[in-house]
Each structure stands twice: as structure tokens, then as C-alpha cells.
C-alpha positions as a Python dict, from the first residue, in 0.01 Angstrom:
ca = {
    (1, 'M'): (0, 0, 0),
    (2, 'T'): (-262, -128, 238),
    (3, 'A'): (-436, 140, 437),
    (4, 'D'): (-400, -26, 778),
    (5, 'D'): (-43, -152, 814),
    (6, 'G'): (153, 50, 555),
    (7, 'H'): (298, -263, 393),
    (8, 'E'): (300, -304, 18),
    (9, 'D'): (50, -551, -124),
    (10, 'P'): (214, -856, -283),
    (11, 'P'): (219, -867, -664),
    (12, 'L'): (-65, -1049, -834),
    (13, 'R'): (-55, -1320, -1097),
    (14, 'C'): (-273, -1198, -1383),
    (15, 'L'): (-421, -1390, -1675),
    (16, 'V'): (-491, -1168, -1977),
    (17, 'T'): (-708, -1286, -2263),
    (18, 'G'): (-718, -1080, -2580),
    (19, 'A'): (-352, -976, -2562),
    (20, 'T'): (-339, -951, -2942),
    (21, 'G'): (-624, -697, -2932),
    (22, 'Y'): (-622, -322, -2887),
    (23, 'I'): (-675, -305, -2510),
    (24, 'G'): (-510, -633, -2415),
    (25, 'G'): (-183, -553, -2589),
    (26, 'R'): (-162, -224, -2399),
    (27, 'L'): (-274, -368, -2066),
    (28, 'V'): (8, -622, -2034),
    (29, 'P'): (292, -366, -1998),
    (30, 'E'): (79, -163, -1755),
    (31, 'L'): (32, -468, -1533),
    (32, 'L'): (407, -540, -1550),
    (33, 'A'): (484, -179, -1457),
    (34, 'A'): (256, -221, -1154),
    (35, 'G'): (472, -513, -1041),
    (36, 'H'): (239, -798, -1136),
    (37, 'S'): (329, -1112, -1330),
    (38, 'V'): (131, -1188, -1645),
    (39, 'R'): (21, -1491, -1842),
    (40, 'C'): (-144, -1440, -2182),
    (41, 'L'): (-393, -1683, -2334),
    (42, 'V'): (-395, -1632, -2713),
    (43, 'R'): (-495, -1835, -3015),
    (44, 'S'): (-189, -1729, -3216),
    (45, 'P'): (119, -1669, -2995),
    (46, 'G'): (319, -1570, -3304),
    (47, 'K'): (122, -1245, -3324),
    (48, 'L'): (289, -1130, -3002),
    (49, 'R'): (649, -1190, -3111),
    (50, 'D'): (717, -822, -3187),
    (51, 'H'): (593, -694, -2850),
    (52, 'P'): (886, -586, -2629),
    (53, 'W'): (737, -769, -2331),
    (54, 'A'): (696, -1094, -2526),
    (55, 'G'): (1063, -1116, -2627),
    (56, 'E'): (1364, -1221, -2424),
    (57, 'A'): (1347, -916, -2198),
    (58, 'G'): (997, -1001, -2084),
    (59, 'A'): (1019, -1379, -2087),
    (60, 'A'): (1072, -1406, -1710),
    (61, 'R'): (745, -1223, -1635),
    (62, 'V'): (519, -1294, -1933),
    (63, 'D'): (406, -1649, -2000),
    (64, 'V'): (240, -1681, -2341),
    (65, 'V'): (24, -1993, -2383),
    (66, 'R'): (-180, -2107, -2680),
    (67, 'G'): (-553, -2153, -2630),
    (68, 'D'): (-902, -2021, -2687),
    (69, 'V'): (-1172, -1903, -2448),
    (70, 'T'): (-1418, -2141, -2615),
    (71, 'D'): (-1192, -2438, -2532),
    (72, 'E'): (-1254, -2546, -2173),
    (73, 'R'): (-929, -2738, -2135),
    (74, 'S'): (-701, -2453, -2247),
    (75, 'V'): (-888, -2208, -2021),
    (76, 'R'): (-853, -2446, -1726),
    (77, 'E'): (-480, -2488, -1780),
    (78, 'A'): (-423, -2115, -1832),
    (79, 'M'): (-595, -2030, -1503),
    (80, 'E'): (-384, -2257, -1286),
    (81, 'G'): (-204, -2052, -1021),
    (82, 'M'): (-358, -1719, -1128),
    (83, 'D'): (-511, -1456, -896),
    (84, 'V'): (-687, -1224, -1143),
    (85, 'A'): (-836, -1303, -1485),
    (86, 'Y'): (-899, -1032, -1744),
    (87, 'Y'): (-1168, -1105, -2001),
    (88, 'L'): (-1096, -881, -2302),
    (89, 'V'): (-1225, -1089, -2592),
    (90, 'H'): (-1542, -1092, -2797),
    (91, 'A'): (-1661, -1272, -3108),
    (92, 'L'): (-1767, -957, -3292),
    (93, 'G'): (-1705, -992, -3665),
    (94, 'T'): (-1695, -1372, -3662),
    (95, 'G'): (-2039, -1416, -3818),
    (96, 'R'): (-2407, -1414, -3733),
    (97, 'G'): (-2365, -1653, -3442),
    (98, 'F'): (-2130, -1427, -3248),
    (99, 'E'): (-2379, -1372, -2964),
    (100, 'E'): (-2401, -1745, -2893),
    (101, 'T'): (-2021, -1776, -2914),
    (102, 'D'): (-1979, -1490, -2666),
    (103, 'R'): (-2235, -1643, -2430),
    (104, 'R'): (-2068, -1985, -2436),
    (105, 'A'): (-1715, -1846, -2396),
    (106, 'A'): (-1816, -1629, -2098),
    (107, 'G'): (-1981, -1929, -1934),
    (108, 'I'): (-1667, -2141, -1972),
    (109, 'F'): (-1448, -1857, -1844),
    (110, 'G'): (-1661, -1801, -1534),
    (111, 'E'): (-1691, -2170, -1450),
    (112, 'R'): (-1319, -2236, -1489),
    (113, 'A'): (-1232, -1923, -1289),
    (114, 'R'): (-1446, -2041, -999),
    (115, 'A'): (-1298, -2392, -1012),
    (116, 'A'): (-941, -2253, -1022),
    (117, 'G'): (-995, -2028, -719),
    (118, 'I'): (-951, -1705, -916),
    (119, 'R'): (-997, -1412, -678),
    (120, 'R'): (-1117, -1153, -930),
    (121, 'I'): (-1248, -1132, -1288),
    (122, 'V'): (-1219, -797, -1470),
    (123, 'Y'): (-1420, -748, -1789),
    (124, 'L'): (-1432, -450, -2026),
    (125, 'G'): (-1779, -420, -2179),
    (126, 'G'): (-1991, -156, -2348),
    (127, 'L'): (-2186, 127, -2190),
    (128, 'S'): (-2558, 61, -2236),
    (129, 'P'): (-2804, 350, -2274),
    (130, 'S'): (-3026, 404, -1972),
    (131, 'G'): (-3399, 356, -2014),
    (132, 'V'): (-3367, 155, -2337),
    (133, 'P'): (-3499, -205, -2330),
    (134, 'E'): (-3222, -454, -2400),
    (135, 'R'): (-3415, -597, -2696),
    (136, 'A'): (-3389, -253, -2863),
    (137, 'L'): (-3010, -243, -2837),
    (138, 'S'): (-2774, -334, -3118),
    (139, 'P'): (-2663, -700, -3117),
    (140, 'H'): (-2315, -574, -3026),
    (141, 'L'): (-2425, -392, -2709),
    (142, 'R'): (-2675, -664, -2623),
    (143, 'S'): (-2403, -927, -2631),
    (144, 'R'): (-2162, -715, -2425),
    (145, 'A'): (-2430, -671, -2159),
    (146, 'E'): (-2508, -1043, -2155),
    (147, 'V'): (-2141, -1139, -2115),
    (148, 'G'): (-2120, -905, -1818),
    (149, 'R'): (-2420, -1072, -1654),
    (150, 'V'): (-2277, -1419, -1710),
    (151, 'L'): (-1946, -1326, -1546),
    (152, 'L'): (-2116, -1148, -1255),
    (153, 'A'): (-2318, -1465, -1190),
    (154, 'S'): (-2011, -1692, -1204),
    (155, 'G'): (-1950, -1697, -830),
    (156, 'V'): (-1617, -1514, -874),
    (157, 'P'): (-1602, -1146, -766),
    (158, 'T'): (-1626, -961, -1095),
    (159, 'A'): (-1577, -600, -1203),
    (160, 'V'): (-1752, -508, -1528),
    (161, 'L'): (-1621, -179, -1669),
    (162, 'R'): (-1866, -33, -1921),
    (163, 'A'): (-1718, 218, -2167),
    (164, 'A'): (-1863, 401, -2466),
    (165, 'V'): (-1614, 538, -2722),
    (166, 'I'): (-1247, 475, -2636),
    (167, 'I'): (-1013, 744, -2770),
    (168, 'G'): (-672, 610, -2865),
    (169, 'S'): (-483, 562, -3189),
    (170, 'G'): (-564, 215, -3320),
    (171, 'S'): (-902, 175, -3153),
    (172, 'A'): (-1182, 111, -3401),
    (173, 'S'): (-1394, 395, -3259),
    (174, 'F'): (-1113, 650, -3289),
    (175, 'E'): (-1007, 536, -3637),
    (176, 'M'): (-1365, 569, -3762),
    (177, 'L'): (-1372, 924, -3620),
    (178, 'R'): (-1032, 1001, -3775),
    (179, 'Y'): (-1117, 888, -4129),
    (180, 'L'): (-1465, 1042, -4139),
    (181, 'T'): (-1332, 1381, -4027),
    (182, 'E'): (-1019, 1385, -4243),
    (183, 'R'): (-1174, 1259, -4566),
    (184, 'L'): (-1504, 1448, -4570),
    (185, 'P'): (-1485, 1829, -4547),
    (186, 'V'): (-1858, 1830, -4629),
    (187, 'M'): (-2064, 1549, -4481),
    (188, 'V'): (-2423, 1438, -4531),
    (189, 'T'): (-2433, 1223, -4221),
    (190, 'P'): (-2673, 988, -4042),
    (191, 'G'): (-2877, 1134, -3757),
    (192, 'W'): (-2669, 958, -3491),
    (193, 'V'): (-2402, 1230, -3518),
    (194, 'R'): (-2632, 1431, -3287),
    (195, 'T'): (-2634, 1155, -3023),
    (196, 'R'): (-2463, 1242, -2692),
    (197, 'I'): (-2176, 1017, -2587),
    (198, 'Q'): (-1915, 1018, -2310),
    (199, 'P'): (-1578, 917, -2459),
    (200, 'I'): (-1287, 802, -2245),
    (201, 'A'): (-912, 808, -2311),
    (202, 'V'): (-738, 473, -2342),
    (203, 'R'): (-497, 588, -2069),
    (204, 'D'): (-785, 608, -1821),
    (205, 'V'): (-931, 275, -1933),
    (206, 'L'): (-598, 103, -1865),
    (207, 'R'): (-556, 279, -1531),
    (208, 'L'): (-897, 152, -1420),
    (209, 'L'): (-835, -201, -1550),
    (210, 'V'): (-511, -225, -1352),
    (211, 'G'): (-670, -70, -1041),
    (212, 'C'): (-964, -311, -1044),
    (213, 'A'): (-730, -604, -984),
    (214, 'R'): (-719, -502, -618),
    (215, 'L'): (-1087, -429, -556),
    (216, 'P'): (-1227, -562, -225),
    (217, 'Y'): (-1353, -918, -260),
    (218, 'D'): (-1711, -819, -179),
    (219, 'V'): (-1732, -595, -489),
    (220, 'N'): (-1923, -776, -762),
    (221, 'R'): (-2084, -523, -992),
    (222, 'A'): (-2073, -315, -1309),
    (223, 'F'): (-1921, 34, -1325),
    (224, 'D'): (-1986, 302, -1587),
    (225, 'I'): (-1659, 461, -1698),
    (226, 'G'): (-1616, 774, -1907),
    (227, 'G'): (-1408, 1087, -1943),
    (228, 'P'): (-1497, 1436, -1817),
    (229, 'D'): (-1661, 1547, -2147),
    (230, 'V'): (-2012, 1466, -2270),
    (231, 'V'): (-2041, 1560, -2638),
    (232, 'T'): (-2225, 1471, -2955),
    (233, 'Y'): (-2045, 1276, -3224),
    (234, 'E'): (-2070, 1589, -3440),
    (235, 'E'): (-1891, 1797, -3177),
    (236, 'M'): (-1625, 1530, -3144),
    (237, 'M'): (-1558, 1549, -3520),
    (238, 'R'): (-1535, 1928, -3502),
    (239, 'R'): (-1289, 1910, -3212),
    (240, 'Y'): (-1079, 1658, -3401),
    (241, 'A'): (-1069, 1886, -3707),
    (242, 'A'): (-966, 2186, -3494),
    (243, 'I'): (-686, 1997, -3317),
    (244, 'E'): (-558, 1853, -3646),
    (245, 'G'): (-564, 2198, -3807),
    (246, 'L'): (-828, 2108, -4067),
    (247, 'P'): (-1078, 2359, -4208),
    (248, 'R'): (-1412, 2369, -4031),
    (249, 'R'): (-1624, 2071, -4135),
    (250, 'V'): (-1974, 2116, -4279),
    (251, 'I'): (-2196, 1847, -4125),
    (252, 'M'): (-2556, 1796, -4238),
    (253, 'P'): (-2736, 1513, -4055),
    (254, 'V'): (-2999, 1313, -4245),
    (255, 'P'): (-3217, 1115, -4001),
    (256, 'L'): (-3351, 874, -4265),
    (257, 'L'): (-3038, 660, -4293),
    (258, 'T'): (-3088, 321, -4123),
    (259, 'P'): (-2810, 167, -3911),
    (260, 'R'): (-2739, -77, -4193),
    (261, 'L'): (-2705, 201, -4451),
    (262, 'S'): (-2497, 401, -4203),
    (263, 'G'): (-2262, 105, -4166),
    (264, 'L'): (-2229, 78, -4545),
    (265, 'W'): (-2160, 454, -4563),
    (266, 'V'): (-1882, 427, -4302),
    (267, 'G'): (-1738, 126, -4485),
    (268, 'L'): (-1736, 323, -4811),
    (269, 'V'): (-1563, 631, -4667),
    (270, 'T'): (-1320, 463, -4426),
    (271, 'P'): (-1097, 152, -4431),
    (272, 'V'): (-1256, 30, -4105),
    (273, 'P'): (-1389, -320, -4190),
    (274, 'G'): (-1764, -340, -4230),
    (275, 'A'): (-1781, -615, -3967),
    (276, 'L'): (-1659, -356, -3714),
    (277, 'A'): (-1822, -44, -3861),
    (278, 'R'): (-2178, -181, -3853),
    (279, 'P'): (-2187, -269, -3481),
    (280, 'L'): (-2007, 57, -3393),
    (281, 'V'): (-2270, 254, -3581),
    (282, 'G'): (-2548, 48, -3424),
    (283, 'S'): (-2414, 134, -3079),
    (284, 'L'): (-2438, 508, -3154),
    (285, 'R'): (-2814, 514, -3207),
    (286, 'H'): (-2881, 576, -2838),
    (287, 'E'): (-2730, 819, -2591),
    (288, 'V'): (-2451, 655, -2392),
    (289, 'V'): (-2363, 867, -2089),
    (290, 'C'): (-2241, 741, -1751),
    (291, 'A'): (-2515, 711, -1490),
    (292, 'E'): (-2261, 691, -1205),
    (293, 'R'): (-1892, 730, -1127),
    (294, 'D'): (-1870, 485, -840),
    (295, 'V'): (-1546, 331, -966),
    (296, 'A'): (-1360, 643, -846),
    (297, 'R'): (-1434, 538, -485),
    (298, 'F'): (-1221, 229, -536),
    (299, 'V'): (-972, 349, -801),
    (300, 'P'): (-925, 723, -735),
    (301, 'D'): (-871, 968, -1019),
    (302, 'P'): (-513, 1093, -1064),
    (303, 'P'): (-434, 1435, -911),
    (304, 'E'): (-476, 1605, -1249),
    (305, 'G'): (-812, 1433, -1305),
    (306, 'P'): (-927, 1211, -1591),
    (307, 'V'): (-795, 1286, -1939),
    (308, 'S'): (-1004, 1542, -2128),
    (309, 'L'): (-1135, 1473, -2476),
    (310, 'D'): (-906, 1733, -2636),
    (311, 'E'): (-599, 1592, -2463),
    (312, 'A'): (-696, 1238, -2562),
    (313, 'L'): (-734, 1345, -2925),
    (314, 'R'): (-399, 1526, -2926),
    (315, 'T'): (-223, 1224, -2780),
    (316, 'A'): (-386, 983, -3022),
    (317, 'L'): (-287, 1198, -3319),
    (318, 'Q'): (82, 1169, -3229),
    (319, 'R'): (89, 827, -3393),
    (320, 'V'): (94, 964, -3748),
    (321, 'R'): (328, 1249, -3660),
    (322, 'D'): (578, 1013, -3493),
    (323, 'L'): (535, 715, -3725),
    (324, 'D'): (877, 741, -3886),
    (325, 'V'): (1072, 827, -3570),
    (326, 'A'): (1265, 529, -3439),
    (327, 'R'): (1253, 468, -3066),
    (328, 'P'): (1608, 429, -2924),
    (329, 'P'): (1682, 141, -2684),
    (330, 'S'): (1715, 385, -2395),
    (331, 'A'): (1370, 538, -2456),
    (332, 'P'): (1123, 531, -2168),
    (333, 'R'): (845, 275, -2143),
    (334, 'R'): (581, 299, -2413),
    (335, 'A'): (279, 515, -2348),
    (336, 'P'): (-67, 360, -2397),
    (337, 'S'): (-113, 581, -2704),
    (338, 'D'): (196, 445, -2879),
    (339, 'P'): (140, 216, -3180),
    (340, 'L'): (171, -158, -3130),
    (341, 'P'): (265, -434, -3375),
    (342, 'T'): (-80, -585, -3336),
    (343, 'D'): (-270, -266, -3427),
    (344, 'P'): (-477, -320, -3745),
    (345, 'D'): (-325, -227, -4080),
    (346, 'W'): (-601, 28, -4140),
    (347, 'A'): (-520, 222, -3822),
    (348, 'G'): (-303, 533, -3819),
    (349, 'G'): (-455, 760, -4080),
    (350, 'S'): (-387, 802, -4451),
    (351, 'L'): (-21, 795, -4549),
    (352, 'Y'): (120, 864, -4896),
    (353, 'T'): (448, 716, -5019),
    (354, 'D'): (680, 875, -5277),
    (355, 'H'): (893, 588, -5409),
    (356, 'R'): (1188, 662, -5642),
    (357, 'E'): (1480, 450, -5760),
    (358, 'R'): (1817, 526, -5918),
    (359, 'V'): (2110, 296, -5989),
    (360, 'V'): (2448, 432, -5875),
    (361, 'G'): (2804, 304, -5915),
    (362, 'A'): (2888, 285, -5544),
    (363, 'T'): (2910, 20, -5277),
    (364, 'P'): (2626, -5, -5027),
    (365, 'Q'): (2865, 111, -4751),
    (366, 'A'): (2965, 425, -4941),
    (367, 'L'): (2606, 500, -5034),
    (368, 'W'): (2488, 459, -4676),
    (369, 'R'): (2748, 710, -4555),
    (370, 'V'): (2589, 964, -4791),
    (371, 'V'): (2239, 875, -4669),
    (372, 'E'): (2346, 919, -4308),
}
């Protein structure tokens, strides 16, 4: 509601890019729940067919259009009639030229948003370490920072949310944490496990993304976002092990491992693709802790406060425990931590299958009665 007249604000028309990605796929139902209408710009609309909101039930409120943020015409057409545009894409993992691709795509997005009369751009970027020259950052963080600057200079009021490690089942950062902790009871680790970071639960990231759609028009800036806990990566692994009921992990940091060797080590131990593991590791070389919490002035914390690290870990771990439990049609709306059809195949932990066969002289109907 507006503060002065008590009337409800009208729903917004939101364009979401990156709907097949981790954050985008979870943001769409949150925007719908807030009463907004949504249009998704995706390269492969078929990847969304299994989302509940992309089927018949959501067809009236979700418009899925084919396009690419590097294609000016498709961006222009997708922005027609929209109020808010979410930029949740990046070219990470597409090759050595990903920084130039990101720069060009952000430029097109900002220009088309201004021409279409978009009232607000919301971008989720990475939290940069304070006091570190940009040239010393990993290419991943450097590109995220540059995209934020391009959008802020577009002439459209822009909110850049800068997060470090996002805790949620399916996110690359969490899955790397999961596999390293579960598979290595004794670890000879790179020195970056002693680096301080400020993780944030995916639930809080989505809450802030939705809330930023209604920021005052004169707000055009970056916000640091993080949870209430500041920990080292080593402590985060120990907390994960304790919550999962694993024996205490023995962690021995070795400072001589380069970021490249660290990325190869993560790729060897975990199924996280090397194209993702290397930039994630590179981003952990420097301390990434919020320098401010100004976003709370515009999007207040919930009464219970932001989600703690331990609660975020417990919620994320429910994916494996609930993987084989079917969700009935009458079940409540999905939580942000629930698995999605577009989550990567390597997400969700290690599962082992016991497959057995036996031929029986019974009809399928009779056999199924026994199974039931």
C-alpha cells in the first residue's frame, strides 16, 4: 500500500530475463504471488514447459517469448508495455569473450529499456571486495561490476543488488559447498577457505528482488545484500557438516594453490562444471562482506529478520530428503528452496540407485495393486 492514501499500488508488468536460470525460475512465481504480471524473454522457451506457471494454469499471467539479450530486436519487442525489467543473465561459461558479450548485452538492454519507457531495471550482480582495485578482481566479478555500471548509466532508474554466496539448493555456490563437504572428510584445501564471506539465503534474495520493483524513481544505485552471518568458507563447511549429521571435517588449508589449480581441484572433487567452478573459486580470493545495508530502508526486513546461515542450510538440504515425495495438486505454492525442472543435473547431492528386475506372471493392474 502507499503510505499517504492507503490505496493499494496497481500491479506491475515485469519482464524477466534468465527465467531458465536458478534465480529467474524462482523469481517468476514470487512476482506472480505479489500480484504482478510477467513476461519472460528466453532463448529456449521449451525449457520452461515443466514449470507450473508456464503451463495452462499460468498462461493468462505469464507470456513466454523467444529472444536473446544480445539481439536488439527481440529485446525491443519484449519490453513493449513493460514497467520493470529484471536483468538476470550473464555469459559466464560461454568462452573467453564472455566479458565483451556481457558488456554488449547490458548496453542493448539499457538502451532498449530507456527507449521503451521502462520505469525500473533490477539487476542481480556480485559483491565486490572493498579496497581491491577492479583490475585485481576475477574476470567473473569484474564483468558483474561492469554490467552494473552500464545499467546504472542507461538513463533508466536501476537497482543493482550485489550478493556474495547465495545459499539455496541448486545454486552453483551451494552445490560446490555441498559436494566438497560431503565427499571429503579430510581436506587439503586452498587458502581461500579462510576468506570471510557474507552468504545470503535465496529466500531473502528473491524478497529483495521483488521489493525493488517499487523503489522510488529517484533511486539509481547499487546495494550490498547479505545475510546476518559473516563466516569463513571453512566455517561454512563445518556448519554444513554439523547440520547434515556428518563427522567433523578435518580441513588443512594450503596457501600455494593458485586459483586455476583450485578450480581444477573443485572440478575433480565435485560435478560442478569447470566453467562455473573456476570463476566461483576466483571470486573467493578476496573478502566479500557487505559495506552497507541501505536496501533495508526501502525493502524492510521481515519481522523475524533475514534468514540465518544455519536456517538457509537446513532449508536447502530438504531437497535431497524430499526428492522422492510427490507434491499433491492441493499442495501450497512452492517455496524458493524447492527444486525446479531447470535446476542443473548435477545439483541435489549424490544419490545411489538400487535397480532390480523380476518377471512375474501377473497383469500390470494386479501387480500395481500389490505395489500400492
